[in-house]
Structures are given as C-alpha cells and as structure tokens.
Coordinates of C-alpha atoms in Angstrom, one line a residue:
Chain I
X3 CA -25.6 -26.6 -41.1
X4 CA -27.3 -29.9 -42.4
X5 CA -31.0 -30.7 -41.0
X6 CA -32.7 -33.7 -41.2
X7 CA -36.3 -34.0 -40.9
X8 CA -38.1 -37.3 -40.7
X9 CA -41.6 -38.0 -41.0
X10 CA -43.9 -39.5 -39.7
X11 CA -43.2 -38.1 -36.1
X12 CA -45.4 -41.4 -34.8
X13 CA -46.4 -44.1 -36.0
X14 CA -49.1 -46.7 -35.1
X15 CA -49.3 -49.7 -37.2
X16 CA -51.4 -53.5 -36.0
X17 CA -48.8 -56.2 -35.9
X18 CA -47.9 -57.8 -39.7
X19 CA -48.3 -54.3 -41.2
X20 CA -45.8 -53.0 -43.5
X21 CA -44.7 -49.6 -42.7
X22 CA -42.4 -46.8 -44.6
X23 CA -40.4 -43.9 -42.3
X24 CA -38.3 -41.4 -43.9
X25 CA -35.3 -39.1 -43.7
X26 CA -34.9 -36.3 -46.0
X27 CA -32.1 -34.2 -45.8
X28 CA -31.6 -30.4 -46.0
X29 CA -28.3 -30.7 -47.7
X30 CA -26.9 -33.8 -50.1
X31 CA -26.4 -37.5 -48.1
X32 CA -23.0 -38.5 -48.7
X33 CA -24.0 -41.1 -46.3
X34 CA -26.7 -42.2 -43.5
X35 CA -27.1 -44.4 -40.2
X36 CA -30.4 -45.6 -39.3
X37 CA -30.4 -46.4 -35.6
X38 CA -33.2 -47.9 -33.3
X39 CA -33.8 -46.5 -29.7
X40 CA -36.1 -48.5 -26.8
X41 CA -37.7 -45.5 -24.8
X42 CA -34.4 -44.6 -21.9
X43 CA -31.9 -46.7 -23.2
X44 CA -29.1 -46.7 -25.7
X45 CA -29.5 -46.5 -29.6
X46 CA -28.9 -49.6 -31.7
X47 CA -26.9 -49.5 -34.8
X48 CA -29.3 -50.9 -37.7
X49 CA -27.4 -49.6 -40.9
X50 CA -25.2 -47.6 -42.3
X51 CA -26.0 -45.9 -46.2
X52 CA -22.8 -44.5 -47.9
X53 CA -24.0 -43.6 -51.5
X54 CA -27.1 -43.2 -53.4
X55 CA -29.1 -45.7 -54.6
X56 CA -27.8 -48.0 -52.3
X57 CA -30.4 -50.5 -50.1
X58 CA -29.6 -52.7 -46.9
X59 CA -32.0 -55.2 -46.0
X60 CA -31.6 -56.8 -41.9
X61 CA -34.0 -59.2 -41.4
X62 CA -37.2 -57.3 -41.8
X63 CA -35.8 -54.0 -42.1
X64 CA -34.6 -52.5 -45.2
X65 CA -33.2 -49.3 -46.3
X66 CA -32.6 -47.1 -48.8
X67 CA -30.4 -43.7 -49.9
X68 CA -31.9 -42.1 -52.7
X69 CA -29.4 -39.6 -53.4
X70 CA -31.0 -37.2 -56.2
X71 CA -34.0 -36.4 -53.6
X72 CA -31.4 -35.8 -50.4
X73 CA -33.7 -38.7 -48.9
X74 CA -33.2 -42.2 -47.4
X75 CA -36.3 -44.2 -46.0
X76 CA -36.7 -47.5 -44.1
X77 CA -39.4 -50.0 -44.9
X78 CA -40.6 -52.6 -42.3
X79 CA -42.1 -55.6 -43.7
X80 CA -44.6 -57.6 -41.5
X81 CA -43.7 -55.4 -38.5
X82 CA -43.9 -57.2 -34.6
X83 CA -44.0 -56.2 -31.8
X84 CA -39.9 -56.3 -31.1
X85 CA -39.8 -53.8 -33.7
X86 CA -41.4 -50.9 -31.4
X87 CA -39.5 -48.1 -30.7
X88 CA -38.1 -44.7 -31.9
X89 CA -35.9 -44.7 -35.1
X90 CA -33.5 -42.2 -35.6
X91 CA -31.8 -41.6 -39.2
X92 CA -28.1 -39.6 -38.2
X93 CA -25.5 -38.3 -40.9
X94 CA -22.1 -37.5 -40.2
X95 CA -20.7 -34.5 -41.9
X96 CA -18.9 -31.2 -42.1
X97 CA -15.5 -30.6 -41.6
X98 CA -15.6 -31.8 -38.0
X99 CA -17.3 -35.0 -39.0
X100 CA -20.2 -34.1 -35.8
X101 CA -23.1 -36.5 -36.3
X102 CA -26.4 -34.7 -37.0
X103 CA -29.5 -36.7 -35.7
X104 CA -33.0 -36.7 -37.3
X105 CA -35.9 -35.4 -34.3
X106 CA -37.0 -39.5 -34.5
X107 CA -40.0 -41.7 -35.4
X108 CA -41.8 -43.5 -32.4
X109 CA -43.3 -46.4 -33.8
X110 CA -46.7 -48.4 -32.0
X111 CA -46.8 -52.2 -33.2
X112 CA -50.2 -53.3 -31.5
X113 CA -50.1 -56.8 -31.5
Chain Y
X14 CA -17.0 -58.3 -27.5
X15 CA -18.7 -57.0 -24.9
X16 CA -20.5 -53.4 -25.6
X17 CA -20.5 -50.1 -24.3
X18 CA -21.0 -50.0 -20.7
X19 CA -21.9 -46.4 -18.8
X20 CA -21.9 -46.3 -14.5
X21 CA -24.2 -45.7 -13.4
X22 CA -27.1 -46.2 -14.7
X23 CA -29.2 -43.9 -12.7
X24 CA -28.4 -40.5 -10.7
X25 CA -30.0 -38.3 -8.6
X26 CA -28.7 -35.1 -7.8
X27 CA -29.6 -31.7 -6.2
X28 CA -29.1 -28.7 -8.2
X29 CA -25.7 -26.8 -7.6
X30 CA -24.1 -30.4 -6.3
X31 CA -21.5 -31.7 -9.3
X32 CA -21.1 -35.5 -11.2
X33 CA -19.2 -37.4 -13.0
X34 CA -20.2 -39.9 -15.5
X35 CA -18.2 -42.6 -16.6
X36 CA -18.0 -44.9 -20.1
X37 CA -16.0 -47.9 -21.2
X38 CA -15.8 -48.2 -24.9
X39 CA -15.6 -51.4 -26.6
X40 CA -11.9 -53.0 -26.3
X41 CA -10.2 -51.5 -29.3
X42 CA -12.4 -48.4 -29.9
X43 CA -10.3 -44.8 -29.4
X44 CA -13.3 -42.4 -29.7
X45 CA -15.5 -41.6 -27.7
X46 CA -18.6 -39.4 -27.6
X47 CA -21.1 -38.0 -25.2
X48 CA -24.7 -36.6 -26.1
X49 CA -27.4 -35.4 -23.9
X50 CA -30.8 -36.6 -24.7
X51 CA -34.0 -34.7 -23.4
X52 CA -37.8 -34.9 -24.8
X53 CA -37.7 -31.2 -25.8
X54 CA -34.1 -31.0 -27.5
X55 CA -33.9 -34.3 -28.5
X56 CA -29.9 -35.7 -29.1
X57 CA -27.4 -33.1 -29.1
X58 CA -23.5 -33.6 -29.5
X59 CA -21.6 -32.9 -26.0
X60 CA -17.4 -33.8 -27.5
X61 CA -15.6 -36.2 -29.1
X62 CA -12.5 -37.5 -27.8
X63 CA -10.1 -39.8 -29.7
X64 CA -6.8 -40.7 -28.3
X65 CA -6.9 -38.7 -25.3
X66 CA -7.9 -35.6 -26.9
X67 CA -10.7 -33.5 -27.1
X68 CA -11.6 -33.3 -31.3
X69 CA -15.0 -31.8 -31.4
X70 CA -17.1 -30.0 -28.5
X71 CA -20.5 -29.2 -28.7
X72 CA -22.2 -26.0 -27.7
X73 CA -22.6 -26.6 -23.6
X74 CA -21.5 -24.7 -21.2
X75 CA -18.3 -24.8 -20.0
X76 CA -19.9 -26.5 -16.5
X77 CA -19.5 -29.7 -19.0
X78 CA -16.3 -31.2 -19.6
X79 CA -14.9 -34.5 -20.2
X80 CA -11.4 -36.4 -20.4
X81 CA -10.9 -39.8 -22.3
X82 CA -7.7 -42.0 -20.5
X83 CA -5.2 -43.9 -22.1
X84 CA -6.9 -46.7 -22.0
X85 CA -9.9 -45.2 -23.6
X86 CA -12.2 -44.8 -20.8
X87 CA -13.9 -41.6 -20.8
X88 CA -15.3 -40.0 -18.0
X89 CA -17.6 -36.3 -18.2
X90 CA -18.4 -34.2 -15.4
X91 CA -20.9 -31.6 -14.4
X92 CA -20.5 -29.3 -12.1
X93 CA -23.0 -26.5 -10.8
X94 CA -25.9 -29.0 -11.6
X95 CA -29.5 -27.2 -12.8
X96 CA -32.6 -28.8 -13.1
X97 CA -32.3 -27.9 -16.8
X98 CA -29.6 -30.7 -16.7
X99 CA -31.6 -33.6 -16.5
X100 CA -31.2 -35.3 -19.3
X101 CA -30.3 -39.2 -20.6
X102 CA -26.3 -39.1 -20.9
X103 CA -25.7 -41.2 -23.9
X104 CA -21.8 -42.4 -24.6
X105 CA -21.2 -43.4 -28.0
X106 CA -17.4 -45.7 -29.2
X107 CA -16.2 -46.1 -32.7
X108 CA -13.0 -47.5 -34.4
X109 CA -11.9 -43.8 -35.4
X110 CA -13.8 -40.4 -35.5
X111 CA -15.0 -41.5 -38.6
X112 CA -16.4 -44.7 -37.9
X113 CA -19.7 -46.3 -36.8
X114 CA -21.2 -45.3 -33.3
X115 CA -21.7 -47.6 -31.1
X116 CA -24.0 -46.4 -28.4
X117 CA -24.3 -47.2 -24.4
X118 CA -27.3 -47.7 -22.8
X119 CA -27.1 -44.9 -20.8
X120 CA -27.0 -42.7 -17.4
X121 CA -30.4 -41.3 -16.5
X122 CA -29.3 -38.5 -14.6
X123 CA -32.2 -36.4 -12.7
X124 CA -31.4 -33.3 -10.6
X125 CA -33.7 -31.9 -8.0

C-alpha cells in the first residue's frame, strides 16, 4: 500500500516568513491534494496535482509535483497568521481509488 | 452552493449506548465518504458510498455502518459505543468516486 510521509511534523515560522512543507511518497504520484485543516474542524481543499512537474499557485500558496523524486511540496510565501493550521497532502490510488492521507504538518505563524 | 453540512456538531455518549451521524453533501455530489479522525491514528477511511451503494469500506468493525439515500444524504451509525470511539467524524462529497473531496466540518463525537 502507498505511504506518504511529510515532513516537517511542526512548524513554527514569525509572520512574513516563507516556509517549504513536503510530501514524499512511498510509491509514484500519479496525482496529489494538498488540503488545509483548522484544529477540530473540516479540511479545506487547497489543490489538486495530477502530473509531474506541474505547480499551482493560490494566492500565497504554491505547489508542486515533482514526479521523478515521488515528492510534491508546498511553499508559503510571506506566511500570516490565517495561514495557521495543519496541512495534509492525500493521494488517491489503487484499484479502489481510497484516498491515502499524509500524518500532517501543524504550522505556528507568530505574528 | 452551500457546503457540506454534518448534524450535529457535538455528541456525547456513554459507552455501550449507539449513534447515528448524519451528512448532507453538496447539491449534485453522489459520493460520499466518512473518516474518523483521532490524534494517535490520524485520518483513516470509514466507506464510500456513491449512488446508494456501499463502493469502498474501510477496516472498522462491523459496529460501523453507514447508508447514503437517494437523495444523497448519508447517514453512519455506531452501535456498542467504546471509549476507543471518540474520534472527529469527518464526511467528505465529490462529483464521482473519483473526484475532489469536499470535506464537512465535522461531528465531535466523545464517549464516556
């Protein structure tokens, strides 16, 4: 079964930082989701990745699938405040199409 | 469009009593998913229903089971709750099985 592994597992960053989190995969990304969650409540759909070398960009927020290394990262440029929370990279795959979901990144903004 | 709403929000339960959670997906979506979300197992994949019927199932005891309506609501219930259950109770809608999750905020369900 596919694993993903994202690192770091925290992050504290002062406000206006730029900030890198990653996903790498244990078996090749046909495609990726990058999904924001506030502590308790629902995930928020960010992106979605569906072949390599392709990069999304959402307002500060930009990410990338870099097929060859089975990795995709997400870059935060000038981060805030609003952007606190736990990121969660999640492939779907497998004959069943069942999502797999990275552990998460919990990300500090101090402002 | 208004997005997926769960009822209710919060639960509190005794252990061996039973509930059911319910999910409205957004108008148009036929699947639906549930997950259970706790700090030491982090998300894990409860089923998938798409047009009524059940596609995918996680591995959780058979104490879990859902239903999806022809209208697309989708309902799960526990019965025999454990403490062990306590858990966020996430419901997820997309297009098709294949599509785009869209996630609910929600049931925070805590057993005693």
């Amino acid at each position: 079964s596919q694993e993903l592994e994202q690192s770091p597992q925290s992050l504290i960053v002062q406000e206006g930082k730029n900030l890198t989190i990653n996903c790498t995969s244990s078996k090749t990304l046909y495609g990726l989701y990058w999904y924001k969650q506030k502590y308790g409540e629902g995930l928020i759909f960010l992106m979605m990745l569906q072949k390599g070398g392709e990069e999304k960009s959402h307002e500060k927020i930009t990410a990338k699938l870099d097929e060859k290394k089975q990795q995709s990262s997400l870059h935060i440029t000038a981060s805030q405040p609003s952007h606190a929370g736990i990121y969660l990279c999640i492939v779907r795959g497998g004959s069943n199409y069942k999502l797999t979901f990275g552990k998460g990144t919990l990300l500090t903004v101090n402002p | 469009k208004a997005g997926v709403t769960q009822t209710p929000r919060y639960l509190i339960k005794t252990r061996g009593q039973q509930v059911t959670l319910s999910c409205s997906p957004i108008s148009g979506h036929r699947s639906v998913s549930w997950y259970q979300q706790t700090p030491g197992q982090g998300l894990q994949f409860l089923f998938e229903y798409f047009s009524e019927t059940q596609r995918n199932k996680g591995n959780f005891p058979g104490r879990f089971s859902g239903r999806q309506f022809s209208n697309s609501r989708s309902e799960m219930n526990v019965s025999t709750l454990e403490l062990g259950d306590s858990a966020l109770y996430l419901c997820a809608s997309s297009l098709g099985d294949t599509d785009t999750q869209y996630f609910g905020p929600g049931t925070r369900l805590t057993v005693l």
